[in-house]
mmCIF file of C-alpha atoms in Angstrom:
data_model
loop_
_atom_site.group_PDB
_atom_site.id
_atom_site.type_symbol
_atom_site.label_atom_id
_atom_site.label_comp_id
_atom_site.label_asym_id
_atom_site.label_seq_id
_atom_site.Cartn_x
_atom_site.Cartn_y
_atom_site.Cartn_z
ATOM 1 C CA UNK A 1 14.680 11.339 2.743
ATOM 2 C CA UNK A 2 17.856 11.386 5.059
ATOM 3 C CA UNK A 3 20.835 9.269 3.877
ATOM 4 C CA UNK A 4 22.983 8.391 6.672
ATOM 5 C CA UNK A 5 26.824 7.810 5.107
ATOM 6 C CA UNK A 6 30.489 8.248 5.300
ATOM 7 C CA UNK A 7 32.055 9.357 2.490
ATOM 8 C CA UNK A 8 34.868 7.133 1.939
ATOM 9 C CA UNK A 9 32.339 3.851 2.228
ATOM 10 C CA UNK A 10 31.629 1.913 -0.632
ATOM 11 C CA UNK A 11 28.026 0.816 0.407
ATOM 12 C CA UNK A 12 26.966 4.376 1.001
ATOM 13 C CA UNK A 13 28.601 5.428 -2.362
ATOM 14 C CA UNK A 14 26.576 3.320 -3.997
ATOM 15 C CA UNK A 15 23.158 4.565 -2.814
ATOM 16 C CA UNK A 16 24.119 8.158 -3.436
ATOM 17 C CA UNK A 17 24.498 7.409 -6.713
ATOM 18 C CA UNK A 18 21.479 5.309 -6.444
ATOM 19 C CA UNK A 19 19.426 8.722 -5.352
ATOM 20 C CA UNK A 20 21.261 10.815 -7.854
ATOM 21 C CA UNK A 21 20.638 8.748 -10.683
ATOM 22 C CA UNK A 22 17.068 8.582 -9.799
ATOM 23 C CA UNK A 23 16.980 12.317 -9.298
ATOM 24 C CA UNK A 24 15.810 11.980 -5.735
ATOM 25 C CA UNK A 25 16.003 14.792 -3.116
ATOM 26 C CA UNK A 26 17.723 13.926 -0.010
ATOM 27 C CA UNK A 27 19.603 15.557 3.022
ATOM 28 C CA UNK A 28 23.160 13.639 4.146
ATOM 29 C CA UNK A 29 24.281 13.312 7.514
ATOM 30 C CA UNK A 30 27.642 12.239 8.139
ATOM 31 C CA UNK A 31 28.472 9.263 10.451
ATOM 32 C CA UNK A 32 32.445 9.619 11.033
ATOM 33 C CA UNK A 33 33.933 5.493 10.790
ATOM 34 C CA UNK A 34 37.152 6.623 11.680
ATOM 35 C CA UNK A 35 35.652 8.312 14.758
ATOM 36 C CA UNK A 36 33.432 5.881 15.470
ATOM 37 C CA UNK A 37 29.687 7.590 15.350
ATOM 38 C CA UNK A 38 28.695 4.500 14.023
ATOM 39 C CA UNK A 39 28.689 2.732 17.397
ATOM 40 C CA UNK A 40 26.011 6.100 18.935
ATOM 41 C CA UNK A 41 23.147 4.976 20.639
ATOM 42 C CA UNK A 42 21.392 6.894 18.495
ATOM 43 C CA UNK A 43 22.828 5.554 15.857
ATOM 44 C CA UNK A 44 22.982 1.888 16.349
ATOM 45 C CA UNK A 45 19.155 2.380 17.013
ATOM 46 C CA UNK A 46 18.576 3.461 13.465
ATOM 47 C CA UNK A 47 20.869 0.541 12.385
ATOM 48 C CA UNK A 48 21.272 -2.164 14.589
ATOM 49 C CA UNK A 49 24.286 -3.373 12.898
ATOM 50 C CA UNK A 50 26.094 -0.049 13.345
ATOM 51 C CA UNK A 51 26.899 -0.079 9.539
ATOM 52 C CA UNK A 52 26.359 2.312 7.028
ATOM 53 C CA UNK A 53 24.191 3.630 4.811
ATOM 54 C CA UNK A 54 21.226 3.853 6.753
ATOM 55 C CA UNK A 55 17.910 5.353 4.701
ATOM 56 C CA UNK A 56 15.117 7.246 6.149
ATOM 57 C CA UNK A 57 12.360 7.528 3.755
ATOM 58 C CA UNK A 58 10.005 8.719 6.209
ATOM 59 C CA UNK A 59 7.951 6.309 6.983
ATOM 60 C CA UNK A 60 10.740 3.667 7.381
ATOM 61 C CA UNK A 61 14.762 3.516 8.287
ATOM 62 C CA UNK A 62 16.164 0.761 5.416
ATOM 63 C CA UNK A 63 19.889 -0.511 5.825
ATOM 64 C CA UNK A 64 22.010 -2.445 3.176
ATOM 65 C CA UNK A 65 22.932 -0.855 0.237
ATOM 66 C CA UNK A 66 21.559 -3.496 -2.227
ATOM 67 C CA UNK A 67 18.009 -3.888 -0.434
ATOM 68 C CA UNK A 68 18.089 0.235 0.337
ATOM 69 C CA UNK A 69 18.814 0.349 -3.917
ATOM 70 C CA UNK A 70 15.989 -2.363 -4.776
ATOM 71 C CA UNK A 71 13.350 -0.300 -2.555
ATOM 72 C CA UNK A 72 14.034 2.748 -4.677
ATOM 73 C CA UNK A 73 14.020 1.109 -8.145
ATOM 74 C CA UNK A 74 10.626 -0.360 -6.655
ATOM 75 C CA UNK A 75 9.034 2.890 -5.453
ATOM 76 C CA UNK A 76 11.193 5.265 -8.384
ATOM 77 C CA UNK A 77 10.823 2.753 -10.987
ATOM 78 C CA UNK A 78 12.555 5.546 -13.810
ATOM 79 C CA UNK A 79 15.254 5.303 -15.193
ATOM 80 C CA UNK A 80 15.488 1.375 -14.135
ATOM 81 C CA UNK A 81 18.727 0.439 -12.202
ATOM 82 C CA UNK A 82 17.583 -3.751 -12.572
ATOM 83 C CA UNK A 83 16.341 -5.006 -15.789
ATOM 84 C CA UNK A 84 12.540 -6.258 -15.643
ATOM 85 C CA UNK A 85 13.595 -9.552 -17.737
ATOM 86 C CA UNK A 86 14.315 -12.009 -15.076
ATOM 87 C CA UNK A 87 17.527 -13.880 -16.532
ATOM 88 C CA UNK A 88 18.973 -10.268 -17.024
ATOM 89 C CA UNK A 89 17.885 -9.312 -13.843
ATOM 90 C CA UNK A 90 19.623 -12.296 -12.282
ATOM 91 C CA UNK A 91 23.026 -11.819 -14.139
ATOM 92 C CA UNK A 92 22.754 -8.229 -13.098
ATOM 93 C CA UNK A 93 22.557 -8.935 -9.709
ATOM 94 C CA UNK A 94 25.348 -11.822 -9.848
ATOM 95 C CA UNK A 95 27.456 -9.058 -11.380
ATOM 96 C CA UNK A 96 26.481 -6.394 -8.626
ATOM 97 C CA UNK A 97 27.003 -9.287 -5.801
ATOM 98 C CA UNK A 98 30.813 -10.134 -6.863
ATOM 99 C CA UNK A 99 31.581 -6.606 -5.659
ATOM 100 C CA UNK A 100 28.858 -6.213 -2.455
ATOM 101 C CA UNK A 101 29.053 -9.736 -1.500
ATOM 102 C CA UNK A 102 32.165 -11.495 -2.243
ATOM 103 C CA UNK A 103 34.841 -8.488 -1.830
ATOM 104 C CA UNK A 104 33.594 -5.385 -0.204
ATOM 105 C CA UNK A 105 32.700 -7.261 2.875
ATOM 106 C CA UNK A 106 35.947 -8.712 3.342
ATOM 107 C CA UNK A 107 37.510 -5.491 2.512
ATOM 108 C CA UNK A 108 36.411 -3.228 4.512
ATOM 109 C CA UNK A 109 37.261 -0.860 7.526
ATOM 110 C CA UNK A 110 36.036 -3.301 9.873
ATOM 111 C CA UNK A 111 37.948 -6.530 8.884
ATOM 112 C CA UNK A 112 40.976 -4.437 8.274
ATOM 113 C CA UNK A 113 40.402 -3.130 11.714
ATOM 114 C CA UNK A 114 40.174 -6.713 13.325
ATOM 115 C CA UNK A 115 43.423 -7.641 10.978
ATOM 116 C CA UNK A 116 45.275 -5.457 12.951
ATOM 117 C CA UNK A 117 43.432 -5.986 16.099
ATOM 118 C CA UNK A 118 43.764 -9.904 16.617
ATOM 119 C CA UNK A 119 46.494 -10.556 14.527
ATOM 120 C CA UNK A 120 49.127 -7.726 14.373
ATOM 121 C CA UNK A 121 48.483 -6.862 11.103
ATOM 122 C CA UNK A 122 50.629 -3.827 10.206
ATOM 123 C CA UNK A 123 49.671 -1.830 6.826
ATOM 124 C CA UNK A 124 51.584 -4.099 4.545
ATOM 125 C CA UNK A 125 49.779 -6.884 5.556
ATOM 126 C CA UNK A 126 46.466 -4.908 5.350
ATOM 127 C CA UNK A 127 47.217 -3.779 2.169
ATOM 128 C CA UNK A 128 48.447 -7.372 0.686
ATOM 129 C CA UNK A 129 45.565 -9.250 1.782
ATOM 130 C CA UNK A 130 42.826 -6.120 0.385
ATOM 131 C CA UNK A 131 44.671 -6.940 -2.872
ATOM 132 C CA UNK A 132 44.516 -10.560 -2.807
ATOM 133 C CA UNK A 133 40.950 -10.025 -2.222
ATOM 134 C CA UNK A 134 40.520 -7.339 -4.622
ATOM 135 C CA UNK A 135 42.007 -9.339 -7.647
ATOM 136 C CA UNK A 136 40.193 -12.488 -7.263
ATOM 137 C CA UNK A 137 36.559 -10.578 -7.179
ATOM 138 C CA UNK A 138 37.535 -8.582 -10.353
ATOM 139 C CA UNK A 139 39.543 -10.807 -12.726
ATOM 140 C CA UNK A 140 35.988 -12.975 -12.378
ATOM 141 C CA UNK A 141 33.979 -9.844 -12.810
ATOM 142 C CA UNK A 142 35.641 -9.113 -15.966
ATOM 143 C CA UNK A 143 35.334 -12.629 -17.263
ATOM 144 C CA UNK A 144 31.818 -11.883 -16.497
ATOM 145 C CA UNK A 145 30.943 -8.690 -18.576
ATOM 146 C CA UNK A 146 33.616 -9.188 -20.749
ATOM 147 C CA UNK A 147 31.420 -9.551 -23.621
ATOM 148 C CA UNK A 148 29.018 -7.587 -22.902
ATOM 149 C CA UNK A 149 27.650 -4.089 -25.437
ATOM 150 C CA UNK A 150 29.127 -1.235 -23.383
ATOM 151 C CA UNK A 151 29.864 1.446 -22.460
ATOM 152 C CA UNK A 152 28.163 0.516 -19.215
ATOM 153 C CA UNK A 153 27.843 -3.186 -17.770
ATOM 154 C CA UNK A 154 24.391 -2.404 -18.342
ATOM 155 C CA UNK A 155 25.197 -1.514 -21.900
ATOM 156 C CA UNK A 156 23.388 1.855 -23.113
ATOM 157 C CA UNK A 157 22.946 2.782 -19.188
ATOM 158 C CA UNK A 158 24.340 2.332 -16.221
ATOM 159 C CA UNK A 159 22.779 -0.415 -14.088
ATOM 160 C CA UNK A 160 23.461 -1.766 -10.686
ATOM 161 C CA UNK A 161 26.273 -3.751 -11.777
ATOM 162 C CA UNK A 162 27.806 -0.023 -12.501
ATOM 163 C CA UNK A 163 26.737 1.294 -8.868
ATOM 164 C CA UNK A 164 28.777 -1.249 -7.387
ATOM 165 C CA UNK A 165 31.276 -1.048 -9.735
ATOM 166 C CA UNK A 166 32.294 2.854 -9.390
ATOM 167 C CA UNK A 167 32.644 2.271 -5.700
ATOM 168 C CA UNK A 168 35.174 -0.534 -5.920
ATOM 169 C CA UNK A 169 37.433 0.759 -8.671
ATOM 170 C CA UNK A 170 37.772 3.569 -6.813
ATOM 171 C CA UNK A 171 38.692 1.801 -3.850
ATOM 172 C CA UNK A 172 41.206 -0.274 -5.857
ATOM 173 C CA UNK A 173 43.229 2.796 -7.046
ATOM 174 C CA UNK A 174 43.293 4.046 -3.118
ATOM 175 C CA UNK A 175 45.463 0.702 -2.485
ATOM 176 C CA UNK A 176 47.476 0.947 -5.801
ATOM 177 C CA UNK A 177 46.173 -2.069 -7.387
ATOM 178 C CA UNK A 178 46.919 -2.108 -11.481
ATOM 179 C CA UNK A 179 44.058 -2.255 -13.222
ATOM 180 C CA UNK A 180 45.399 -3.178 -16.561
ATOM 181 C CA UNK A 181 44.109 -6.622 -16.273
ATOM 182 C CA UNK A 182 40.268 -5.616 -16.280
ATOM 183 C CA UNK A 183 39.935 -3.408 -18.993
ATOM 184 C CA UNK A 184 36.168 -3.836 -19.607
ATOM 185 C CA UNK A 185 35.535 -2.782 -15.861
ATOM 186 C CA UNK A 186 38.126 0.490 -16.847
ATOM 187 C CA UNK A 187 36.153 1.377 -19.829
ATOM 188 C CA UNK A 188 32.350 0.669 -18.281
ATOM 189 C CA UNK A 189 34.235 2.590 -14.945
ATOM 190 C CA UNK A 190 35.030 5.769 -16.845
ATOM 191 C CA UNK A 191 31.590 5.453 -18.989
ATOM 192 C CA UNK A 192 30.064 5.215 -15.341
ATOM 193 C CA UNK A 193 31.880 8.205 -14.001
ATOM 194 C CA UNK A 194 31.365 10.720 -17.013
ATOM 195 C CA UNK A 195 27.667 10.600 -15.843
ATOM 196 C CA UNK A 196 26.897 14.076 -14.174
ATOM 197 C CA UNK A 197 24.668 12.082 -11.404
ATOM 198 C CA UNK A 198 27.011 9.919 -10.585
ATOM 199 C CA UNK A 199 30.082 12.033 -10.890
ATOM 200 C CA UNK A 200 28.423 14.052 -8.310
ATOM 201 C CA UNK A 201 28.285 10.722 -5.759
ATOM 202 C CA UNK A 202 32.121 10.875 -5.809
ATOM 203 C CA UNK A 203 33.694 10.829 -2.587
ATOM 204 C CA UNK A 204 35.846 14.020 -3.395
ATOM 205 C CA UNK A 205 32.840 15.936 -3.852
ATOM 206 C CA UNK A 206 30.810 15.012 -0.807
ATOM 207 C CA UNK A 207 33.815 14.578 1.897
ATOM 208 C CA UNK A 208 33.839 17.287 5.229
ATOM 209 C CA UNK A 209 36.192 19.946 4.385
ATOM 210 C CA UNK A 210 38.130 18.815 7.288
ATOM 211 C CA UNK A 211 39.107 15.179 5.833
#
């Protein structure tokens, strides 16, 4: 398999630990957003959307973190990322979607980029509106799980509501936003990141040693 990713993205984050969690060999190529690879012809014809992570297993090229992350808890069903009960599987993903749906996609490079772009937004303003975002997805998120067996959301294992998660809090500490509010996503957070697999997804240990 070749995982196409940056290493600062959130989505792509996710699937490596996805793949390292499911103990799945895999070459990375790097596809530079600040440089703009993203927007290659060759590129944009693996993903049309010029997004990543892109996921060639071969016999196919998947996009979207969450559907890229379903195919390989379909085809690698051990250790299980989604529960097989179906009202657990759908709070799962409700948790998971708070994060990919509600505020990745309106934080992201992109719509910080187009901030800036058609409406002057200098770095403050970025930053203040990523927050604003940021908090509203979470403080839900942790009324969410808050009662819910840890150490992981998913309890005795991480789950995909952990995949997201790892991604985002990480984000959150790049822009300096407390986290003292949320401590159930802080403790299922460092549960998450004491895992070797997914320690190993971390964007400090997979950036170019120019970055």
């Amino acid at each position: 398999m070749i995982l196409y990713d940056y290493w600062r993205s959130s989505a792509a984050y996710r699937v490596r630990i996805a793949l390292n969690l499911k103990g799945i060999a895999h070459e990375r190529v790097a596809i530079d957003l600040v440089q703009g690879a993203q927007r290659a012809p060759d590129y944009v014809a693996r993903n049309p959307q010029g997004l990543v992570p892109a996921l060639d297993t071969g016999s196919a090229i998947l996009t979207q973190s969450l559907a890229i992350i379903d195919y390989l808890d379909t085809a690698y069903p051990a250790p299980a990322i989604l529960p097989t009960d179906p009202t657990a599987r759908a709070q799962v993903l409700a948790q998971a979607l708070v994060i990919a749906a509600d505020i990745h996609p309106i934080d992201n490079l992109r719509v910080l980029n187009q901030l800036t772009a058609q409406f002057g937004a200098d770095q403050a303003a970025r930053e203040t509106w990523y927050r604003h975002w940021i908090i509203e997805g979470l403080t839900a998120l942790e009324a969410m799980t808050a009662d819910l067996p840890g150490p992981f959301l998913g309890g005795t294992a991480p789950n995909l509501a952990d995949i997201c998660l790892v991604p985002q809090l990480y984000n959150a500490r790049r822009f300096a936003v407390p986290l003292d509010a949320w401590p159930r996503l802080v403790a299922a957070d460092a549960a998450a990141s004491a895992v070797p697999e997914i320690a190993a997804a971390h964007p400090d240990r997979v950036k170019p040693t120019a970055a």
